[in-house]
Tab-separated table of C-alpha atoms in Angstrom:
chain	number	residue	atom	x	y	z
A	48	UNK	CA	-6.296	-7.178	62.946
A	49	UNK	CA	-2.303	-7.810	62.626
A	50	UNK	CA	0.659	-6.861	64.665
A	51	UNK	CA	4.034	-7.557	64.097
A	52	UNK	CA	7.523	-6.597	65.853
A	53	UNK	CA	10.598	-7.228	65.339
A	54	UNK	CA	14.184	-5.911	65.707
A	55	UNK	CA	17.536	-6.841	63.581
A	56	UNK	CA	21.314	-6.566	64.644
A	57	UNK	CA	24.163	-6.750	61.648
A	58	UNK	CA	27.588	-5.941	61.877
A	59	UNK	CA	30.454	-5.682	58.855
A	60	UNK	CA	33.784	-5.491	58.081
A	61	UNK	CA	35.005	-3.410	54.888
A	62	UNK	CA	38.215	-3.460	53.509
A	63	UNK	CA	38.307	-2.033	50.478
A	64	UNK	CA	41.412	-4.031	49.993
A	65	UNK	CA	42.412	-7.051	50.978
A	66	UNK	CA	46.210	-7.484	50.595
A	67	UNK	CA	46.303	-4.004	52.316
A	68	UNK	CA	43.580	-3.341	54.998
A	69	UNK	CA	45.557	-0.130	56.011
A	70	UNK	CA	44.489	1.573	53.033
A	71	UNK	CA	40.712	1.799	53.992
A	72	UNK	CA	38.529	-0.677	56.168
A	73	UNK	CA	35.736	0.182	58.010
A	74	UNK	CA	33.909	-2.087	61.017
A	75	UNK	CA	29.640	-0.876	61.672
A	76	UNK	CA	27.021	-2.310	63.467
A	77	UNK	CA	23.551	-1.441	62.680
A	78	UNK	CA	20.201	-2.320	64.299
A	79	UNK	CA	17.016	-1.585	63.780
A	80	UNK	CA	14.119	-1.887	65.918
A	81	UNK	CA	10.642	-1.962	64.367
A	82	UNK	CA	6.538	-2.438	64.603
A	83	UNK	CA	3.558	-2.507	62.616
A	84	UNK	CA	-0.139	-2.757	63.191
A	85	UNK	CA	-2.743	-3.043	60.091
A	86	UNK	CA	-5.743	-3.482	60.277
A	87	UNK	CA	-8.884	-4.463	57.386
A	88	UNK	CA	-12.604	-4.309	56.049
A	89	UNK	CA	-15.228	-4.397	53.517
A	90	UNK	CA	-17.751	-1.601	53.779
A	91	UNK	CA	-20.428	-2.452	51.066
A	92	UNK	CA	-18.494	-2.853	47.703
A	93	UNK	CA	-14.635	-1.809	48.971
A	94	UNK	CA	-12.212	-3.440	50.631
A	95	UNK	CA	-10.024	-1.048	53.161
A	96	UNK	CA	-7.176	-1.658	54.763
A	97	UNK	CA	-5.405	1.223	57.594
A	98	UNK	CA	-2.312	1.024	59.329
A	99	UNK	CA	0.901	2.759	61.175
A	100	UNK	CA	4.209	1.221	61.044
A	101	UNK	CA	7.148	2.846	63.313
A	102	UNK	CA	11.264	1.998	63.067
A	103	UNK	CA	13.706	2.991	64.399
A	104	UNK	CA	17.526	2.473	63.119
A	105	UNK	CA	20.754	3.242	64.769
A	106	UNK	CA	24.622	3.255	63.813
A	107	UNK	CA	27.955	2.416	65.245
A	108	UNK	CA	30.754	3.058	62.826
A	109	UNK	CA	34.500	3.685	62.787
A	110	UNK	CA	34.528	5.718	59.260
A	111	UNK	CA	30.206	7.039	59.498
A	112	UNK	CA	30.212	8.298	63.006
A	113	UNK	CA	27.066	6.994	65.277
A	114	UNK	CA	24.196	8.078	63.784
A	115	UNK	CA	20.278	7.216	64.455
A	116	UNK	CA	17.390	7.807	62.729
A	117	UNK	CA	13.414	7.260	63.758
A	118	UNK	CA	10.629	6.789	61.145
A	119	UNK	CA	7.003	6.301	61.378
A	120	UNK	CA	3.942	6.732	58.743
A	121	UNK	CA	0.244	5.766	58.951
A	122	UNK	CA	-1.385	4.575	55.471
A	123	UNK	CA	-4.812	4.107	54.119
A	124	UNK	CA	-5.807	1.727	51.043
A	125	UNK	CA	-9.015	0.865	49.577
A	126	UNK	CA	-9.689	-1.482	46.994
A	127	UNK	CA	-12.976	-0.654	44.994
A	128	UNK	CA	-15.471	-2.997	42.875
A	129	UNK	CA	-16.591	-1.151	40.059
A	130	UNK	CA	-18.658	-3.819	38.099
A	131	UNK	CA	-17.610	-5.942	35.380
A	132	UNK	CA	-14.533	-7.132	37.561
A	133	UNK	CA	-13.069	-3.758	37.420
A	134	UNK	CA	-11.210	-2.876	40.280
A	135	UNK	CA	-10.000	0.570	41.790
A	136	UNK	CA	-7.322	1.207	44.599
A	137	UNK	CA	-6.967	4.551	45.932
A	138	UNK	CA	-3.929	4.503	48.618
A	139	UNK	CA	-2.235	7.129	50.718
A	140	UNK	CA	0.920	7.208	52.911
A	141	UNK	CA	1.711	9.827	55.765
A	142	UNK	CA	6.049	9.071	56.302
A	143	UNK	CA	7.793	10.907	58.728
A	144	UNK	CA	11.276	10.967	59.266
A	145	UNK	CA	13.421	12.664	62.649
A	146	UNK	CA	16.103	13.838	59.784
A	147	UNK	CA	14.334	14.368	56.603
A	148	UNK	CA	10.183	15.336	57.768
A	149	UNK	CA	7.375	14.779	56.613
A	150	UNK	CA	6.191	13.221	53.283
A	151	UNK	CA	2.903	11.993	51.124
A	152	UNK	CA	2.541	9.407	48.575
A	153	UNK	CA	-0.792	9.384	46.993
A	154	UNK	CA	-1.036	6.397	44.630
A	155	UNK	CA	-4.343	4.599	42.238
A	156	UNK	CA	-4.586	2.079	40.213
A	157	UNK	CA	-6.554	0.180	37.615
A	158	UNK	CA	-7.462	-3.031	36.330
A	159	UNK	CA	-10.305	-3.402	33.860
A	160	UNK	CA	-11.248	-6.555	31.607
A	161	UNK	CA	-11.222	-5.350	28.434
A	162	UNK	CA	-12.115	-9.438	26.834
A	163	UNK	CA	-12.241	-12.891	28.609
A	164	UNK	CA	-8.936	-12.961	27.816
A	165	UNK	CA	-7.185	-9.090	27.176
A	166	UNK	CA	-6.890	-7.091	31.162
A	167	UNK	CA	-5.802	-3.126	30.751
A	168	UNK	CA	-4.187	-1.966	33.974
A	169	UNK	CA	-2.395	0.765	35.195
A	170	UNK	CA	-1.065	2.874	38.274
A	171	UNK	CA	0.225	6.029	38.988
A	172	UNK	CA	1.972	7.401	42.625
A	173	UNK	CA	4.481	10.010	43.782
A	174	UNK	CA	6.929	8.804	46.322
A	175	UNK	CA	10.229	9.861	47.346
A	176	UNK	CA	14.006	8.086	48.087
A	177	UNK	CA	15.875	9.100	51.196
A	178	UNK	CA	18.998	9.309	51.107
A	179	UNK	CA	21.482	6.780	52.998
A	180	UNK	CA	23.640	7.250	55.789
A	181	UNK	CA	25.608	5.530	52.964
A	182	UNK	CA	24.680	8.528	50.816
A	183	UNK	CA	25.111	11.024	53.874
A	184	UNK	CA	28.823	10.460	55.012
A	185	UNK	CA	30.712	7.643	53.333
A	186	UNK	CA	34.132	8.410	52.033
A	187	UNK	CA	36.906	6.264	51.043
A	188	UNK	CA	39.730	7.114	48.479
A	189	UNK	CA	36.932	7.205	45.235
A	190	UNK	CA	34.380	7.747	46.876
A	191	UNK	CA	33.024	11.347	49.048
A	192	UNK	CA	29.227	11.120	50.938
A	193	UNK	CA	27.968	14.898	50.621
A	194	UNK	CA	26.401	15.592	54.081
A	195	UNK	CA	23.631	17.632	53.100
A	196	UNK	CA	21.750	15.367	50.169
A	197	UNK	CA	17.533	16.439	50.537
A	198	UNK	CA	15.665	13.473	49.772
A	199	UNK	CA	15.050	12.663	45.947
A	200	UNK	CA	11.005	12.660	44.774
A	201	UNK	CA	9.296	11.407	42.046
A	202	UNK	CA	5.711	10.973	40.173
A	203	UNK	CA	5.759	7.808	38.616
A	204	UNK	CA	3.270	5.766	36.769
A	205	UNK	CA	2.912	3.112	34.051
A	206	UNK	CA	-0.492	1.522	31.505
A	207	UNK	CA	-0.407	-1.924	29.414
A	208	UNK	CA	-2.343	-4.826	28.157
A	209	UNK	CA	-2.153	-8.633	29.975
A	210	UNK	CA	-2.895	-11.613	27.416
A	211	UNK	CA	-3.958	-14.308	28.519
A	212	UNK	CA	-3.739	-17.706	27.302
A	213	UNK	CA	-4.745	-21.692	28.200
A	214	UNK	CA	-2.779	-22.251	32.290
A	215	UNK	CA	-0.822	-19.989	32.989
A	216	UNK	CA	0.066	-18.886	29.384
A	217	UNK	CA	0.194	-15.179	29.266
A	218	UNK	CA	1.541	-11.853	27.860
A	219	UNK	CA	2.272	-8.493	29.745
A	220	UNK	CA	3.322	-5.341	27.678
A	221	UNK	CA	2.960	-1.999	29.914
A	222	UNK	CA	4.262	0.946	29.125
A	223	UNK	CA	6.032	3.313	31.969
A	224	UNK	CA	7.515	6.628	32.688
A	225	UNK	CA	9.248	8.128	35.612
A	226	UNK	CA	9.959	12.299	37.120
A	227	UNK	CA	12.231	12.631	39.320
A	228	UNK	CA	13.655	15.863	41.130
A	229	UNK	CA	16.501	16.453	43.179
A	230	UNK	CA	17.567	12.255	41.788
A	231	UNK	CA	20.783	11.354	44.068
A	232	UNK	CA	23.904	9.695	42.212
A	233	UNK	CA	27.629	9.606	42.810
A	234	UNK	CA	29.133	11.564	40.076
A	235	UNK	CA	31.957	13.532	38.799
A	236	UNK	CA	32.901	15.519	36.008
A	237	UNK	CA	32.826	13.655	32.631
A	238	UNK	CA	36.694	14.952	31.863
A	239	UNK	CA	37.802	14.981	35.879
A	240	UNK	CA	40.905	13.304	35.606
A	241	UNK	CA	42.498	9.816	37.112
A	242	UNK	CA	41.939	10.106	40.434
A	243	UNK	CA	38.926	12.184	41.392
A	244	UNK	CA	36.704	11.013	43.572
A	245	UNK	CA	32.776	10.363	43.004
A	246	UNK	CA	30.967	12.508	44.751
A	247	UNK	CA	27.246	11.420	46.155
A	248	UNK	CA	24.678	14.843	44.431
A	249	UNK	CA	21.350	15.645	44.474
A	250	UNK	CA	22.479	16.300	40.470
A	251	UNK	CA	18.348	17.782	39.888
A	252	UNK	CA	15.902	16.407	37.215
A	253	UNK	CA	15.929	12.912	35.607
A	254	UNK	CA	12.992	11.645	33.467
A	255	UNK	CA	12.562	7.392	32.298
A	256	UNK	CA	10.307	6.015	30.256
A	257	UNK	CA	10.147	2.837	28.537
A	258	UNK	CA	8.986	-0.181	28.100
A	259	UNK	CA	8.893	-3.180	29.327
A	260	UNK	CA	7.176	-6.835	27.935
A	261	UNK	CA	7.178	-10.065	30.185
A	262	UNK	CA	5.760	-13.531	28.111
A	263	UNK	CA	4.811	-16.155	31.293
A	264	UNK	CA	5.190	-20.032	30.172
A	265	UNK	CA	3.047	-22.848	30.621
A	266	UNK	CA	4.041	-24.050	33.932
A	267	UNK	CA	2.762	-27.367	35.791
A	268	UNK	CA	2.642	-27.917	39.403
A	269	UNK	CA	6.731	-27.881	39.713
A	270	UNK	CA	7.690	-26.406	36.678
A	271	UNK	CA	7.483	-22.821	35.766
A	272	UNK	CA	9.520	-19.746	33.930
A	273	UNK	CA	9.514	-16.680	31.732
A	274	UNK	CA	10.812	-14.727	29.474
A	275	UNK	CA	10.837	-10.879	29.665
A	276	UNK	CA	12.451	-8.004	27.836
A	277	UNK	CA	12.370	-3.903	28.961
A	278	UNK	CA	14.037	-0.855	26.552
A	279	UNK	CA	13.822	2.718	28.544
A	280	UNK	CA	15.335	6.093	27.461
A	281	UNK	CA	17.052	8.574	29.990
A	282	UNK	CA	16.595	12.234	29.964
A	283	UNK	CA	19.033	13.874	32.970
A	284	UNK	CA	19.783	17.258	31.292
A	285	UNK	CA	20.705	18.679	35.025
A	286	UNK	CA	23.290	15.910	34.987
A	287	UNK	CA	24.910	17.514	31.445
A	288	UNK	CA	29.028	17.093	31.868
A	289	UNK	CA	28.555	14.499	34.356
A	290	UNK	CA	29.073	10.700	34.820
A	291	UNK	CA	27.054	8.680	37.531
A	292	UNK	CA	27.365	5.383	39.007
A	293	UNK	CA	23.394	4.520	38.939
A	294	UNK	CA	20.542	6.786	38.505
A	295	UNK	CA	23.007	8.673	34.955
A	296	UNK	CA	23.215	5.135	34.161
A	297	UNK	CA	20.713	3.270	34.168
A	298	UNK	CA	20.303	0.103	31.960
A	299	UNK	CA	18.971	1.106	28.722
A	300	UNK	CA	18.055	-2.328	27.082
A	301	UNK	CA	17.257	-6.101	29.131
A	302	UNK	CA	16.727	-9.312	28.098
A	303	UNK	CA	15.616	-11.909	30.369
A	304	UNK	CA	15.130	-15.961	30.699
A	305	UNK	CA	14.072	-17.585	34.444
A	306	UNK	CA	13.013	-21.429	35.276
A	307	UNK	CA	12.224	-22.018	38.476
A	308	UNK	CA	11.579	-25.598	40.110
A	309	UNK	CA	9.749	-26.321	43.713
A	310	UNK	CA	10.757	-29.969	44.794
A	311	UNK	CA	8.358	-29.489	47.068
A	312	UNK	CA	5.701	-26.863	48.490
A	313	UNK	CA	8.231	-25.214	50.925
A	314	UNK	CA	10.817	-25.138	48.334
A	315	UNK	CA	11.149	-23.540	45.085
A	316	UNK	CA	14.933	-22.927	43.461
A	317	UNK	CA	15.352	-20.489	40.648
A	318	UNK	CA	17.812	-19.320	37.535
A	319	UNK	CA	17.943	-16.292	35.042
A	320	UNK	CA	19.927	-15.359	33.111
A	321	UNK	CA	20.109	-12.585	30.479
A	322	UNK	CA	21.792	-9.457	28.985
A	323	UNK	CA	21.393	-5.642	29.873
A	324	UNK	CA	22.749	-2.983	28.419
A	325	UNK	CA	23.580	0.077	29.660
A	326	UNK	CA	23.145	3.892	29.149
A	327	UNK	CA	27.444	4.591	29.016
A	328	UNK	CA	29.524	1.820	29.299
A	329	UNK	CA	32.671	2.499	31.274
A	330	UNK	CA	32.518	-0.003	33.324
A	331	UNK	CA	32.244	-2.754	30.139
A	332	UNK	CA	35.545	-4.065	28.801
A	333	UNK	CA	37.169	-2.072	25.904
A	334	UNK	CA	34.199	-2.705	22.703
A	335	UNK	CA	31.980	-4.633	24.804
A	336	UNK	CA	28.553	-3.294	24.516
A	337	UNK	CA	26.148	-5.620	26.572
A	338	UNK	CA	26.974	-7.184	29.771
A	339	UNK	CA	25.589	-11.124	30.594
A	340	UNK	CA	23.813	-11.691	34.122
A	341	UNK	CA	22.881	-14.658	35.888
A	342	UNK	CA	21.318	-15.862	39.206
A	343	UNK	CA	20.372	-18.421	40.594
A	344	UNK	CA	18.660	-18.854	44.398
A	345	UNK	CA	16.809	-21.225	46.310
A	346	UNK	CA	14.164	-20.231	49.302
A	347	UNK	CA	12.472	-21.916	51.775
A	348	UNK	CA	9.018	-20.928	53.865
A	349	UNK	CA	6.729	-23.236	55.849
A	350	UNK	CA	3.160	-22.217	56.019
A	351	UNK	CA	3.951	-19.701	59.078
A	352	UNK	CA	5.558	-18.152	56.508
A	353	UNK	CA	2.553	-15.773	55.004
A	354	UNK	CA	2.961	-12.471	52.555
A	355	UNK	CA	4.774	-9.723	54.901
A	356	UNK	CA	4.532	-6.126	54.561
A	357	UNK	CA	7.598	-4.721	53.659
A	358	UNK	CA	9.643	-2.193	55.781
A	359	UNK	CA	8.878	1.195	55.534
A	360	UNK	CA	12.431	1.711	54.037
A	361	UNK	CA	10.940	-0.283	51.214
A	362	UNK	CA	7.495	1.687	50.444
A	363	UNK	CA	9.069	4.932	49.937
A	364	UNK	CA	9.979	4.737	46.100
A	365	UNK	CA	12.944	2.514	45.689
A	366	UNK	CA	12.025	1.585	42.922
A	367	UNK	CA	13.087	3.784	40.129
A	368	UNK	CA	10.043	2.494	37.986
A	369	UNK	CA	7.070	0.976	39.377
A	370	UNK	CA	3.932	3.019	41.051
A	371	UNK	CA	0.561	2.054	42.347
A	372	UNK	CA	-0.180	0.207	45.483
A	373	UNK	CA	0.806	1.640	48.901
A	374	UNK	CA	3.669	-0.695	49.943
A	375	UNK	CA	4.220	-4.158	47.877
A	376	UNK	CA	4.568	-7.316	49.336
A	377	UNK	CA	7.370	-10.103	49.972
A	378	UNK	CA	6.769	-13.785	50.774
A	379	UNK	CA	8.696	-14.437	54.143
A	380	UNK	CA	11.206	-17.739	54.645
A	381	UNK	CA	14.763	-17.850	54.124
A	382	UNK	CA	16.902	-17.536	50.775
A	383	UNK	CA	20.388	-17.963	49.465
A	384	UNK	CA	21.631	-17.029	46.273
A	385	UNK	CA	24.508	-16.420	43.808
A	386	UNK	CA	24.121	-13.654	41.366
A	387	UNK	CA	27.282	-13.661	38.547
A	388	UNK	CA	27.717	-10.732	36.064
A	389	UNK	CA	30.626	-10.615	33.067
């Protein structure tokens, strides 16, 4: 049995135009307090995990107003040894929001060795993404939130093959799909005149289909690296005649190279560089078809920093593509990073 309790306070001052704060300025203070209890055991040949979570979030903002929300969740996951190194993972998660009500998110994942060096894997799941306070209440000269937005719901799945070489050398090729309803995006008419605001909107249904491939390179105790690429197709017929900032403007092609160096067991530096192509190139300079992105990060962790479950706002399907586990995991610690896009 493991129990985690935490609280976080965040303050922010946002100025739209630095040289002229009077145009738009906002100050806010946000509190998040959470608790989680997780129990794990084995029953026969199955590994079982069950848990509950609770979160209380509050906001005091000059522009977004004073807001509060309570979320609770219960989840369970069972991993079954299906023989011959095959595994099946079944999960279900129930969430309750004091603002949006109840949601149930089931999931299933499978790993099936085909040969000594090839594994078939797949997963499917249902999830939701609740609109944020920014989506609902943010207003500035260029953007308008919508208070009565409803949560976005989706089904997603993926299937692929992982080929294992010597050491860490591996190639993974995966196809994925995601069908969403009540998709949330900031939109305006494609032929809107200059100065028209972006408005947070439930634009309807959207379908994403794609393939991604990752080549994990041979590594040493200090060095590791990978090469990856992805292509995606998008059908957002419900948003016909609209242009969006995010969901209606996905990255349709991506290529990335990543290199990591760990001088000690507690410090790791990672550098990544790549190119991506958005579905619409309105935010790129005239004539430019792709954008270059580079990032550098340094992370420090100690023995006390064990893998931990993400807060429940990260476990309800925010990822546009992901499916599978009830709740993803992350490595605790501290990190500093730099992101450059051009």
